[in-house]
GROMACS .gro file of C-alpha atoms in nm:
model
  415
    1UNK     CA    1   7.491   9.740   9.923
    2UNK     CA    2   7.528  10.071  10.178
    3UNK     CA    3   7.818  10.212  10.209
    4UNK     CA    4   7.930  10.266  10.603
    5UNK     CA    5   7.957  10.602  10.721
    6UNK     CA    6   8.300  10.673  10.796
    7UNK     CA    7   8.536  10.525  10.525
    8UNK     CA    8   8.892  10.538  10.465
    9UNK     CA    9   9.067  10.472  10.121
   10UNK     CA   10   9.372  10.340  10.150
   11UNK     CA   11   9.613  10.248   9.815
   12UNK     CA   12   9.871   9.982   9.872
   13UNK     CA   13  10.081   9.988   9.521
   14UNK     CA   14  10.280   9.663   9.556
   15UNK     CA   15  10.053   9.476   9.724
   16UNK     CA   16  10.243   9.418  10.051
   17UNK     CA   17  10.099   9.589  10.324
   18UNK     CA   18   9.757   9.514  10.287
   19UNK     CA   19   9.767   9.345  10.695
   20UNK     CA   20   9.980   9.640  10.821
   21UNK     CA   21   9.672   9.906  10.675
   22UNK     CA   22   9.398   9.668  10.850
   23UNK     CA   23   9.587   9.689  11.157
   24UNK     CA   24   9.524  10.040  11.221
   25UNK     CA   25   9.169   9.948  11.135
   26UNK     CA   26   9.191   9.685  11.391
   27UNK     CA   27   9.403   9.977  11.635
   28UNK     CA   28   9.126  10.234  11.568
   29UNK     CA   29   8.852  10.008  11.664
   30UNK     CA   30   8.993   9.960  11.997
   31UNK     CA   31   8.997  10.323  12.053
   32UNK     CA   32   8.602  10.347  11.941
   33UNK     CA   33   8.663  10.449  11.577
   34UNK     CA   34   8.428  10.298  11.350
   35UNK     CA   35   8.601  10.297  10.987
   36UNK     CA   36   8.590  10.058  10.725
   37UNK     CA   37   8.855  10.039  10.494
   38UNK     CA   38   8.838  10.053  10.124
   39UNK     CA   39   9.151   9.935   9.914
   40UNK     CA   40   9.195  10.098   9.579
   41UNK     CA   41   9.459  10.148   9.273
   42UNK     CA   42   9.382  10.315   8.968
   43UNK     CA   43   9.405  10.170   8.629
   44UNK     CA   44   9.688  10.431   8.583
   45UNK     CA   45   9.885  10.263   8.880
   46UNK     CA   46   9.804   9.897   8.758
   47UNK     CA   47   9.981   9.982   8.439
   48UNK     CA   48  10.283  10.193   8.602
   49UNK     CA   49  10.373   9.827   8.812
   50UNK     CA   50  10.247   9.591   8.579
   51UNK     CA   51   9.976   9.449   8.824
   52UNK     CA   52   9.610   9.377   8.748
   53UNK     CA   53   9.329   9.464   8.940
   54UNK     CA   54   9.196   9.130   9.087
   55UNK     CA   55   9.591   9.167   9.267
   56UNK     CA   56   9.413   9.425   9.504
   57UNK     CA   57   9.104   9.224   9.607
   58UNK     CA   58   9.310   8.913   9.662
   59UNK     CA   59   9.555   9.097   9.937
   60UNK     CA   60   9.271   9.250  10.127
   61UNK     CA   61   9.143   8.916  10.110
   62UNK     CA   62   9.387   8.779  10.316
   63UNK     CA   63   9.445   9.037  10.565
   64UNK     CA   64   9.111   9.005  10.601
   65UNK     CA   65   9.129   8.620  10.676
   66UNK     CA   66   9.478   8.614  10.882
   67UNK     CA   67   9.368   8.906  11.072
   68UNK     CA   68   9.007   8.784  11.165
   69UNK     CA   69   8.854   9.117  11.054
   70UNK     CA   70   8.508   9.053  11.112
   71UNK     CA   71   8.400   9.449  11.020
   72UNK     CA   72   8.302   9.537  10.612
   73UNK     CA   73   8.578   9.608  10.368
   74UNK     CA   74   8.582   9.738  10.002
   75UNK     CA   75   8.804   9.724   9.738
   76UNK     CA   76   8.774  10.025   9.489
   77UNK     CA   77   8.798  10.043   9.109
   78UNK     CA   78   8.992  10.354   9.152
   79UNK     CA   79   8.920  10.661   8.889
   80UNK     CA   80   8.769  10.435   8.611
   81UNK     CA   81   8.548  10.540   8.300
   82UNK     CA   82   8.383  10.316   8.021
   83UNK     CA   83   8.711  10.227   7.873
   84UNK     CA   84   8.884  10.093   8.202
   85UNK     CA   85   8.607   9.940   8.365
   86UNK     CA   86   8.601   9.597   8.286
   87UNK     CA   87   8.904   9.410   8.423
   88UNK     CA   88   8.729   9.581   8.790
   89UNK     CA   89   8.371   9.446   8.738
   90UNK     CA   90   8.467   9.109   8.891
   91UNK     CA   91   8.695   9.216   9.165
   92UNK     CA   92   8.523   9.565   9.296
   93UNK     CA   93   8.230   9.584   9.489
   94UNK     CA   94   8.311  10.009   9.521
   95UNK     CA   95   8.347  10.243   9.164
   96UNK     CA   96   8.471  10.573   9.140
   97UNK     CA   97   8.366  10.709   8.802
   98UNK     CA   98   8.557  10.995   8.702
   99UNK     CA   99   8.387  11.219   8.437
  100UNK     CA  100   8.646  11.525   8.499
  101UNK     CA  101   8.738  11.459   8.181
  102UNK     CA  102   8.379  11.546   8.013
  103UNK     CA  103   8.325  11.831   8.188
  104UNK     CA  104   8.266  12.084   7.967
  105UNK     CA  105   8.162  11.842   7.672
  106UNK     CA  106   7.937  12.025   7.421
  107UNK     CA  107   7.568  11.923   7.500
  108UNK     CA  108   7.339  11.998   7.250
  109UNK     CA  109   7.089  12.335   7.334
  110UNK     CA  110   6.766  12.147   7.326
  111UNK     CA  111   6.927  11.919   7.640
  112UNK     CA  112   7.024  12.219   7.832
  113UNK     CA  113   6.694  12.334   7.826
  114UNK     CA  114   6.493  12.018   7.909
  115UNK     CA  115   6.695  12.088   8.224
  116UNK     CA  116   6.675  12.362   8.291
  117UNK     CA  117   6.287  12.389   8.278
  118UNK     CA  118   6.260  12.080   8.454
  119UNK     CA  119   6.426  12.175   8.748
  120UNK     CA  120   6.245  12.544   8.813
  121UNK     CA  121   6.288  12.456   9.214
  122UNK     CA  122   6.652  12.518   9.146
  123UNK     CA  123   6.663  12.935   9.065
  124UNK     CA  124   6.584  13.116   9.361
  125UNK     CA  125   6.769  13.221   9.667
  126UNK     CA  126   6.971  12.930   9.799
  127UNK     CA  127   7.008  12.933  10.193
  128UNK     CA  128   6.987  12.609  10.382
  129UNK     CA  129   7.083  12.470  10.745
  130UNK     CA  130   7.450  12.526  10.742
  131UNK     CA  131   7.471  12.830  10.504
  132UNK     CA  132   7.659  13.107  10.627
  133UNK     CA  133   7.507  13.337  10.342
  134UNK     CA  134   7.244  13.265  10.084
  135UNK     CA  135   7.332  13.210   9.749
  136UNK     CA  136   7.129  13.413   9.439
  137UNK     CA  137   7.039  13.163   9.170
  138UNK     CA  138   6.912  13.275   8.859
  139UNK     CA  139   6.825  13.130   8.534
  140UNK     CA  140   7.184  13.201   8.350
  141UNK     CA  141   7.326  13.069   8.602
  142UNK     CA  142   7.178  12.727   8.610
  143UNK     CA  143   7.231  12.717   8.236
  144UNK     CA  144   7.549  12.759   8.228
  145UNK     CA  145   7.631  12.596   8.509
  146UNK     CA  146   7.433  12.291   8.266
  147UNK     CA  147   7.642  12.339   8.009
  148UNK     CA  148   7.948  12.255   8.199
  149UNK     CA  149   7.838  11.969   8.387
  150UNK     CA  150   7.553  11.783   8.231
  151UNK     CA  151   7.787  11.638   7.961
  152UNK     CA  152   7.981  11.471   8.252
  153UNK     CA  153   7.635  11.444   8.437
  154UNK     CA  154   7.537  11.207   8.138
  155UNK     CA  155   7.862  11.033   8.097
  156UNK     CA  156   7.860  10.915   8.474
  157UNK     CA  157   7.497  10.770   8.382
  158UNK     CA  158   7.600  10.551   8.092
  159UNK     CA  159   7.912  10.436   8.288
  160UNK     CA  160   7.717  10.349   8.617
  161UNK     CA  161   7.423  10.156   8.391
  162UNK     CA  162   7.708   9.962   8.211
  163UNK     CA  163   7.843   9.842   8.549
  164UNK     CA  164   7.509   9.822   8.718
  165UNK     CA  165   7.376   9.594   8.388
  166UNK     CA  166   7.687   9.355   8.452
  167UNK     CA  167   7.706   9.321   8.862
  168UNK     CA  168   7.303   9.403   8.951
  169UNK     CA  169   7.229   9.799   9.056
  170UNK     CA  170   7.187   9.673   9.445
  171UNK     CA  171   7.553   9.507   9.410
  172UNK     CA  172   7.811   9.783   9.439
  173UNK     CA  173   7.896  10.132   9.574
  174UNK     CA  174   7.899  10.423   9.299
  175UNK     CA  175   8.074  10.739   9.397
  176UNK     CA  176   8.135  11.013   9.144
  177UNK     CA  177   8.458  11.219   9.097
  178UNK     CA  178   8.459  11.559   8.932
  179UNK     CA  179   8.789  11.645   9.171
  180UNK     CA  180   9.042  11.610   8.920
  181UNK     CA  181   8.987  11.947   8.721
  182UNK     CA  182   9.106  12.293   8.746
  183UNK     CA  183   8.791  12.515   8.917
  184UNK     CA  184   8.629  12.394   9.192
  185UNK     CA  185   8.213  12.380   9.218
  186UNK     CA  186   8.059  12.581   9.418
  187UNK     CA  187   7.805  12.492   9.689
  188UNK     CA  188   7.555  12.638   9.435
  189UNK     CA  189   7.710  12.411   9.140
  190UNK     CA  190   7.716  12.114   9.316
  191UNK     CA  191   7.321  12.129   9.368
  192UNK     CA  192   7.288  12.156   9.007
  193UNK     CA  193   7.510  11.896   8.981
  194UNK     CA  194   7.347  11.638   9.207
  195UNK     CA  195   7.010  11.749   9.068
  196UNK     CA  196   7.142  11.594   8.724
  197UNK     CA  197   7.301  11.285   8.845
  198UNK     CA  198   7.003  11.203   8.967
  199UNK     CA  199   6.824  11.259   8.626
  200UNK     CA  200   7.066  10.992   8.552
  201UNK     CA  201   6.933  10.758   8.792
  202UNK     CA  202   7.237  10.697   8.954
  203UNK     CA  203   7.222  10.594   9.307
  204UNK     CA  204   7.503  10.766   9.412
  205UNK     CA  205   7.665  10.702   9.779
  206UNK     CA  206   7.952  10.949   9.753
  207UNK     CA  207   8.003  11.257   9.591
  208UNK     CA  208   8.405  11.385   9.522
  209UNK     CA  209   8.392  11.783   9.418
  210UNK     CA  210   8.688  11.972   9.392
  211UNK     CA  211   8.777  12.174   9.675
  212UNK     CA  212   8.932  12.538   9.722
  213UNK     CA  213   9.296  12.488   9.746
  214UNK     CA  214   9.562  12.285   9.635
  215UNK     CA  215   9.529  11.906   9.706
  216UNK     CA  216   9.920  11.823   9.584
  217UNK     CA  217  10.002  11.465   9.689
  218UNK     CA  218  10.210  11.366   9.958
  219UNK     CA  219  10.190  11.666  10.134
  220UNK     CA  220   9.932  11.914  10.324
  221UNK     CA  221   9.632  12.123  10.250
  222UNK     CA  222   9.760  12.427  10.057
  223UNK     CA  223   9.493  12.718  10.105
  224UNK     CA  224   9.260  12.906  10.298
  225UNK     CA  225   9.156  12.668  10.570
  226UNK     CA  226   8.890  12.875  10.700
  227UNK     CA  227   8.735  12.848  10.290
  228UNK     CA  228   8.798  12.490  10.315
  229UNK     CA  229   8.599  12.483  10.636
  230UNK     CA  230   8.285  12.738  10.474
  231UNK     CA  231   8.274  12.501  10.187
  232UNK     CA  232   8.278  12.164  10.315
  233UNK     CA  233   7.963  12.247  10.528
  234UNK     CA  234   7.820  12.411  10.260
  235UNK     CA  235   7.836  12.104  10.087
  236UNK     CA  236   7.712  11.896  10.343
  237UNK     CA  237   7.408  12.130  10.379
  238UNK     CA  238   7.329  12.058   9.993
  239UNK     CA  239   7.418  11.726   9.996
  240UNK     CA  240   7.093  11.704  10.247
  241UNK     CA  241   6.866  11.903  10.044
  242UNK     CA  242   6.967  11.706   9.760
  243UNK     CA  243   6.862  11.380   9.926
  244UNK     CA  244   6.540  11.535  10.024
  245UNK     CA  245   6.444  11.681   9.702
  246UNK     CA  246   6.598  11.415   9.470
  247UNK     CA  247   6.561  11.125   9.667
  248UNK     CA  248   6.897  11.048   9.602
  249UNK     CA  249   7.077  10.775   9.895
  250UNK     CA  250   6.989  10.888  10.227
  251UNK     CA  251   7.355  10.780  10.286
  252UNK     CA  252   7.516  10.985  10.048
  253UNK     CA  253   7.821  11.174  10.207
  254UNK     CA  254   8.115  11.373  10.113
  255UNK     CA  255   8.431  11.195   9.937
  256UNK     CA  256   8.729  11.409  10.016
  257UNK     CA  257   9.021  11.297   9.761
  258UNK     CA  258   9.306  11.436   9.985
  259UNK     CA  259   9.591  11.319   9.779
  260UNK     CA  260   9.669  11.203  10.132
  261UNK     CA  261   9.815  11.367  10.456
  262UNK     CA  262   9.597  11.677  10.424
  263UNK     CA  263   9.699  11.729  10.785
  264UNK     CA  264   9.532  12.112  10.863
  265UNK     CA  265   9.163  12.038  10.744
  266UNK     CA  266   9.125  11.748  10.936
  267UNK     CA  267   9.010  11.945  11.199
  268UNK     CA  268   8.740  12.126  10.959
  269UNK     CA  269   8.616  11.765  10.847
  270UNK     CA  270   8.610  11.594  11.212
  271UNK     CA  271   8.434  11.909  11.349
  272UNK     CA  272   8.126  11.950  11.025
  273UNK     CA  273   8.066  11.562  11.022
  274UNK     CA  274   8.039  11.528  11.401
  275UNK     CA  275   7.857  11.829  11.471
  276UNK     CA  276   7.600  11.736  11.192
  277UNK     CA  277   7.591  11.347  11.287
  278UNK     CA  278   7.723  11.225  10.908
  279UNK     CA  279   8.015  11.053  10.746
  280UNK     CA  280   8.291  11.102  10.498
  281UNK     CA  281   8.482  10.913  10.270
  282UNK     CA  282   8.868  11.006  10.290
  283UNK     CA  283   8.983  10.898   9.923
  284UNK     CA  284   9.367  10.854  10.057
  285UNK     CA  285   9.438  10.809  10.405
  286UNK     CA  286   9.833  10.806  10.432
  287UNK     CA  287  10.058  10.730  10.135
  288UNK     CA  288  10.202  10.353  10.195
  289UNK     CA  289  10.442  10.359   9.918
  290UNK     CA  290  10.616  10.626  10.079
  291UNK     CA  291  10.587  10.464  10.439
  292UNK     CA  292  10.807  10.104  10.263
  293UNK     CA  293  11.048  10.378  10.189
  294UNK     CA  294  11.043  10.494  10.515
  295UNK     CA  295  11.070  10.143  10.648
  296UNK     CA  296  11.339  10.022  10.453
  297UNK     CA  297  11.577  10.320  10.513
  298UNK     CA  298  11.575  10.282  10.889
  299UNK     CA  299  11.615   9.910  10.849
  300UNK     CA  300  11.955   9.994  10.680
  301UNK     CA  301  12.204   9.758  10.487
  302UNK     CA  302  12.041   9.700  10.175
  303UNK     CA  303  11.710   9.849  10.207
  304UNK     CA  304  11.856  10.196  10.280
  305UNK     CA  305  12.089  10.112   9.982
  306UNK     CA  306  11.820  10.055   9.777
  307UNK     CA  307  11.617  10.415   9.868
  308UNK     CA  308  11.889  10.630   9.835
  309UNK     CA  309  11.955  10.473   9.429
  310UNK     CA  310  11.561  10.525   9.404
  311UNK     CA  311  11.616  10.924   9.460
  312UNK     CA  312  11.906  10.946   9.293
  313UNK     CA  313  11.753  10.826   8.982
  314UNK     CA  314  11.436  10.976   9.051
  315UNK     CA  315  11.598  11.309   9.088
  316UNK     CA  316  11.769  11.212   8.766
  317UNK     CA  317  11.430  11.177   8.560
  318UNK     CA  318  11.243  11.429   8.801
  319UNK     CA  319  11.080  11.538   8.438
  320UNK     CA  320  10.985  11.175   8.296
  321UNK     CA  321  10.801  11.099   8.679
  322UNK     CA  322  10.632  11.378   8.754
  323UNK     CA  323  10.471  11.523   8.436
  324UNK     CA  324  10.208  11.287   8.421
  325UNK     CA  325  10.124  11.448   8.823
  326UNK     CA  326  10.197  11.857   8.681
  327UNK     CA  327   9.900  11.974   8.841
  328UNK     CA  328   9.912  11.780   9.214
  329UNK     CA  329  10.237  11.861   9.281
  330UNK     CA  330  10.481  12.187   9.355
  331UNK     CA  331  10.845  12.110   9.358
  332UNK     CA  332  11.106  12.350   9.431
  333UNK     CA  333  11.380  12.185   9.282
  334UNK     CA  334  11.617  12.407   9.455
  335UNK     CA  335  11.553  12.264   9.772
  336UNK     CA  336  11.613  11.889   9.589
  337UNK     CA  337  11.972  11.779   9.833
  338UNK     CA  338  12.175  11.645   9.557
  339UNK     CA  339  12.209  11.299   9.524
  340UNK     CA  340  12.559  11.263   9.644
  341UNK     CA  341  12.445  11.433   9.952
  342UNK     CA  342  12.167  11.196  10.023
  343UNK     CA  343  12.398  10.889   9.972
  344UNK     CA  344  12.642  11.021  10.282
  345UNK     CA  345  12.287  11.006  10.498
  346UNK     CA  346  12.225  10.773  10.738
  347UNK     CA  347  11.881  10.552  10.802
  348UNK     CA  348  11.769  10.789  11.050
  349UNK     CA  349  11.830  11.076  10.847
  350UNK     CA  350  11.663  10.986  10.517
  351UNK     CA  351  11.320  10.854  10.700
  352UNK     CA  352  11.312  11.166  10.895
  353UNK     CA  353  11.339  11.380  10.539
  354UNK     CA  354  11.133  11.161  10.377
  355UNK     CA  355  10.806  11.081  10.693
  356UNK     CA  356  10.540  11.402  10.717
  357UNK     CA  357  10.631  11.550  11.020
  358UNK     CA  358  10.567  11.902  10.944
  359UNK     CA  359  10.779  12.054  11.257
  360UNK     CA  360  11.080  11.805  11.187
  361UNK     CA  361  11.338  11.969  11.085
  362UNK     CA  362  11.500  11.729  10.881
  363UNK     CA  363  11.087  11.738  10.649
  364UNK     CA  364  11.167  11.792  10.310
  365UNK     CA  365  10.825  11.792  10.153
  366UNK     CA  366  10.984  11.838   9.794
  367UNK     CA  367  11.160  11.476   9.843
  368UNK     CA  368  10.859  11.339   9.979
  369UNK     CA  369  10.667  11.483   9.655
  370UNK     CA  370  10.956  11.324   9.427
  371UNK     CA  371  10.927  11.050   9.561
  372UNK     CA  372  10.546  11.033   9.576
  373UNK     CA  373  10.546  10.981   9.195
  374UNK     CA  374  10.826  10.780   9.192
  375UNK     CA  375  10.678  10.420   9.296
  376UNK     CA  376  10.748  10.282   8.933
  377UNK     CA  377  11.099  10.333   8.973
  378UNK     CA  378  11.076  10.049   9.265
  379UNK     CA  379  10.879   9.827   9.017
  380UNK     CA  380  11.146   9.836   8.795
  381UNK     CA  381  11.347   9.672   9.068
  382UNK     CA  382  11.129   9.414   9.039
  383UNK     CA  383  11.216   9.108   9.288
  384UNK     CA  384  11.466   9.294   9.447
  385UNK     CA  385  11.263   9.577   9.604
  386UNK     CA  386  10.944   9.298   9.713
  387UNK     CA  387  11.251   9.090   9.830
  388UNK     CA  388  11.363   9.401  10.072
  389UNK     CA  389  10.990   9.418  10.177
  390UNK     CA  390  10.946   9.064  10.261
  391UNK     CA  391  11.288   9.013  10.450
  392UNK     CA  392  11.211   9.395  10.648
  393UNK     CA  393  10.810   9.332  10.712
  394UNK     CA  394  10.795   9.398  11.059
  395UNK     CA  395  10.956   9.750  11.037
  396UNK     CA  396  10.827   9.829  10.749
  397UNK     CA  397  10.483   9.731  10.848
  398UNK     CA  398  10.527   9.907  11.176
  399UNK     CA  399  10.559  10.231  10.939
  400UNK     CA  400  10.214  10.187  10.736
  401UNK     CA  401  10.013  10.096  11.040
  402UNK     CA  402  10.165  10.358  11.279
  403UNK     CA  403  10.139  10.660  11.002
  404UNK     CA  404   9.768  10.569  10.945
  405UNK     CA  405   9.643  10.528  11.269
  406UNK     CA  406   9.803  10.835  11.481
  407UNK     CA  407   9.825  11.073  11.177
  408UNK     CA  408   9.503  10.970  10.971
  409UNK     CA  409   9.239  10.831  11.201
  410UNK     CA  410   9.340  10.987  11.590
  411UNK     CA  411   9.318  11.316  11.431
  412UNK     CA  412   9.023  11.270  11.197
  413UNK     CA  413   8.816  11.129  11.404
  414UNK     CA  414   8.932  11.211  11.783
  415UNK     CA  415   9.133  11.517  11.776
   0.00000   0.00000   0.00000
């Protein structure tokens, strides 16, 4: 199973707007953009709204099958590791193992330098095809850089054998994430990295290092764009050495997890994969949770009844939601309206606060962060808040499909 070349991931929490997402899909396609779509939740999310994972394959299913998508689709077993894996194995055909959390796992010495002397080709001077600058690699370096990673390196291994045992090694997509940690890897690092993976034997499709900057979700790229722009075709350039020497995937290609709407490197990302002729996996391509809230509050009456409560206790527990997110989002709670401000607002008003349109006025990108994190505070509403969705689809639909084709894919992909 090869993964396409240009993917989009795209979450849909409650299940509802699996048909609006495939629409922009459909949209896209019209305009000569190629993308597949790959539906994921996380284990993490699952539990937060009480769902289970098979929910996710069953939606796309039939979006698939009203819509008449006749293109390739994947659903992804979103940020899993030995423990989580198995209620995916049936229903996911695309795994992102996550090893962030073994990075820097104590590997014994003797390991460490089995690798190290095995892979002599990688001290040197580094300076491939896209390099601005070469890159002195010595000994120490590799070693320690070994002694960060392999552990993960090793971890990835025995989770991508346990799945590949169960569904057949030719029978799935493995991409693996090392985004969600506090340094980034360098161009450099990530060579060393790949060069272990594929000691693992993992055939790898997508790779998901952590960037330069601050991927907070909801909002946009917080950095130096011009880094963002250095390092991504760096990475690119070692991704294709990698391939070469390690005869790793020829297909293997960048996964960016944006944390969605990372509006001011899309024009880095569209520029290095069309000038170099590859692909790219965007891990979150528009935040639909946020686009039902959207939705509902300009279809007024209840629905915008039912958003304003959600910040007003959301604002209320602003601790509880958003500690298990610390390090993806900034919130200046100053600039929080209080709630009994928000409730005097109109439709128009809250959508406009709430939808990223950087030069609107009424953007308020700490309510937008709040209520990011704050999609469990709808599942508590249980039938009441899929009710609102079901009895406001059209608007709210209009919302998903509109915010991922002309402020995901238009700009990704045409500029």
């Amino acid at each position: 199973m090869n993964l396409e070349k240009l993917t989009f991931g795209v979450g849909d929490r409650f299940a509802h707007q699996a048909k609006a997402q495939l629409r922009a899909f459909q949209q896209a396609a019209l305009l000569g953009i190629d993308v597949t779509p790959v539906w994921n939740k996380s284990n993490r999310e699952h539990g937060f709204v009480g769902s289970q994972p098979p929910s996710v394959k069953a939606a796309a299913e039939k979006a698939v099958k009203d819509l008449g998508w006749t293109g390739a689709w994947h659903v992804d077993a979103d940020h899993i590791n030995l423990s989580t894996v198995g209620p995916f194995l049936d229903c996911s055909d695309f795994f992102t193992i996550d090893v962030a959390d073994f990075i820097g796992d104590a590997v014994a010495d003797s390991d460490i330098n089995a690798f190290v002397d095995g892979h002599g080709e990688l001290i040197g001077e580094l300076q491939l095809p896209g390099m601005e600058s070469s890159h002195n690699v010595d000994r120490d370096f590799v070693t320690r850089v070994a002694r960060q990673y392999l552990g993960a390196c090793k971890a990835a291994g025995e989770i991508y054998r346990h799945i590949a045992d169960i569904k057949g090694e030719n029978n799935f997509i493995a991409e693996v994430s090392m985004d969600e940690t506090d340094s980034p890897q360098t161009p450099p690092e990530l060579l060393v990295i790949l060069a272990a993976l594929a000691d693992e034997k993992i055939q790898l499709q997508t790779i998901a290092p952590k960037f330069t900057g601050r991927f907070n979700k909801g909002v946009d790229y917080v950095g130096d764009v011009d880094q963002f722009r250095r390092e991504f075709h760096e990475d690119l350039a070692v991704i294709a050495e990698a391939i070469q020497r390690y005869g790793l995937p020829s297909n293997l290609k960048l996964s960016v997890h944006s944390g969605s709407d990372k509006f001011s490197i899309y024009p880095a990302i569209r520029e290095a994969i069309q000038t170099k002729g590859v692909g790219v996996h965007l891990k979150t391509a528009g935040t639909t949770w946020l686009e039902e809230l959207i939705g509902l509050a300009e279809a007024g009456g209840d629905g915008l009844e039912l958003t304003k409560e959600i910040y007003a206790y959301s604002l209320d527990h602003i601790d509880e939601l958003c500690t298990p997110y610390a390090s993806v989002i900034d919130i200046q709670r100053d600039d929080l309206p209080p709630a009994a401000e928000v409730a005097t607002w109109d439709g128009e008003k809250l959508a406009g606060t709430i939808r990223h349109i950087p030069d609107d006025p009424r953007f308020n990108a700490n309510v937008r962060q709040l209520l990011h994190v704050a999609f469990k505070v709808a599942a508590k509403q249980g039938s009441r808040y899929l009710d609102l969705l079901n009895a406001n689809e059209a608007i709210v639909g209009e919302q998903v499909t509109r915010n991922l084709l002309d402020r995901h894919m238009k700009p990704l992909f045409l500029g």
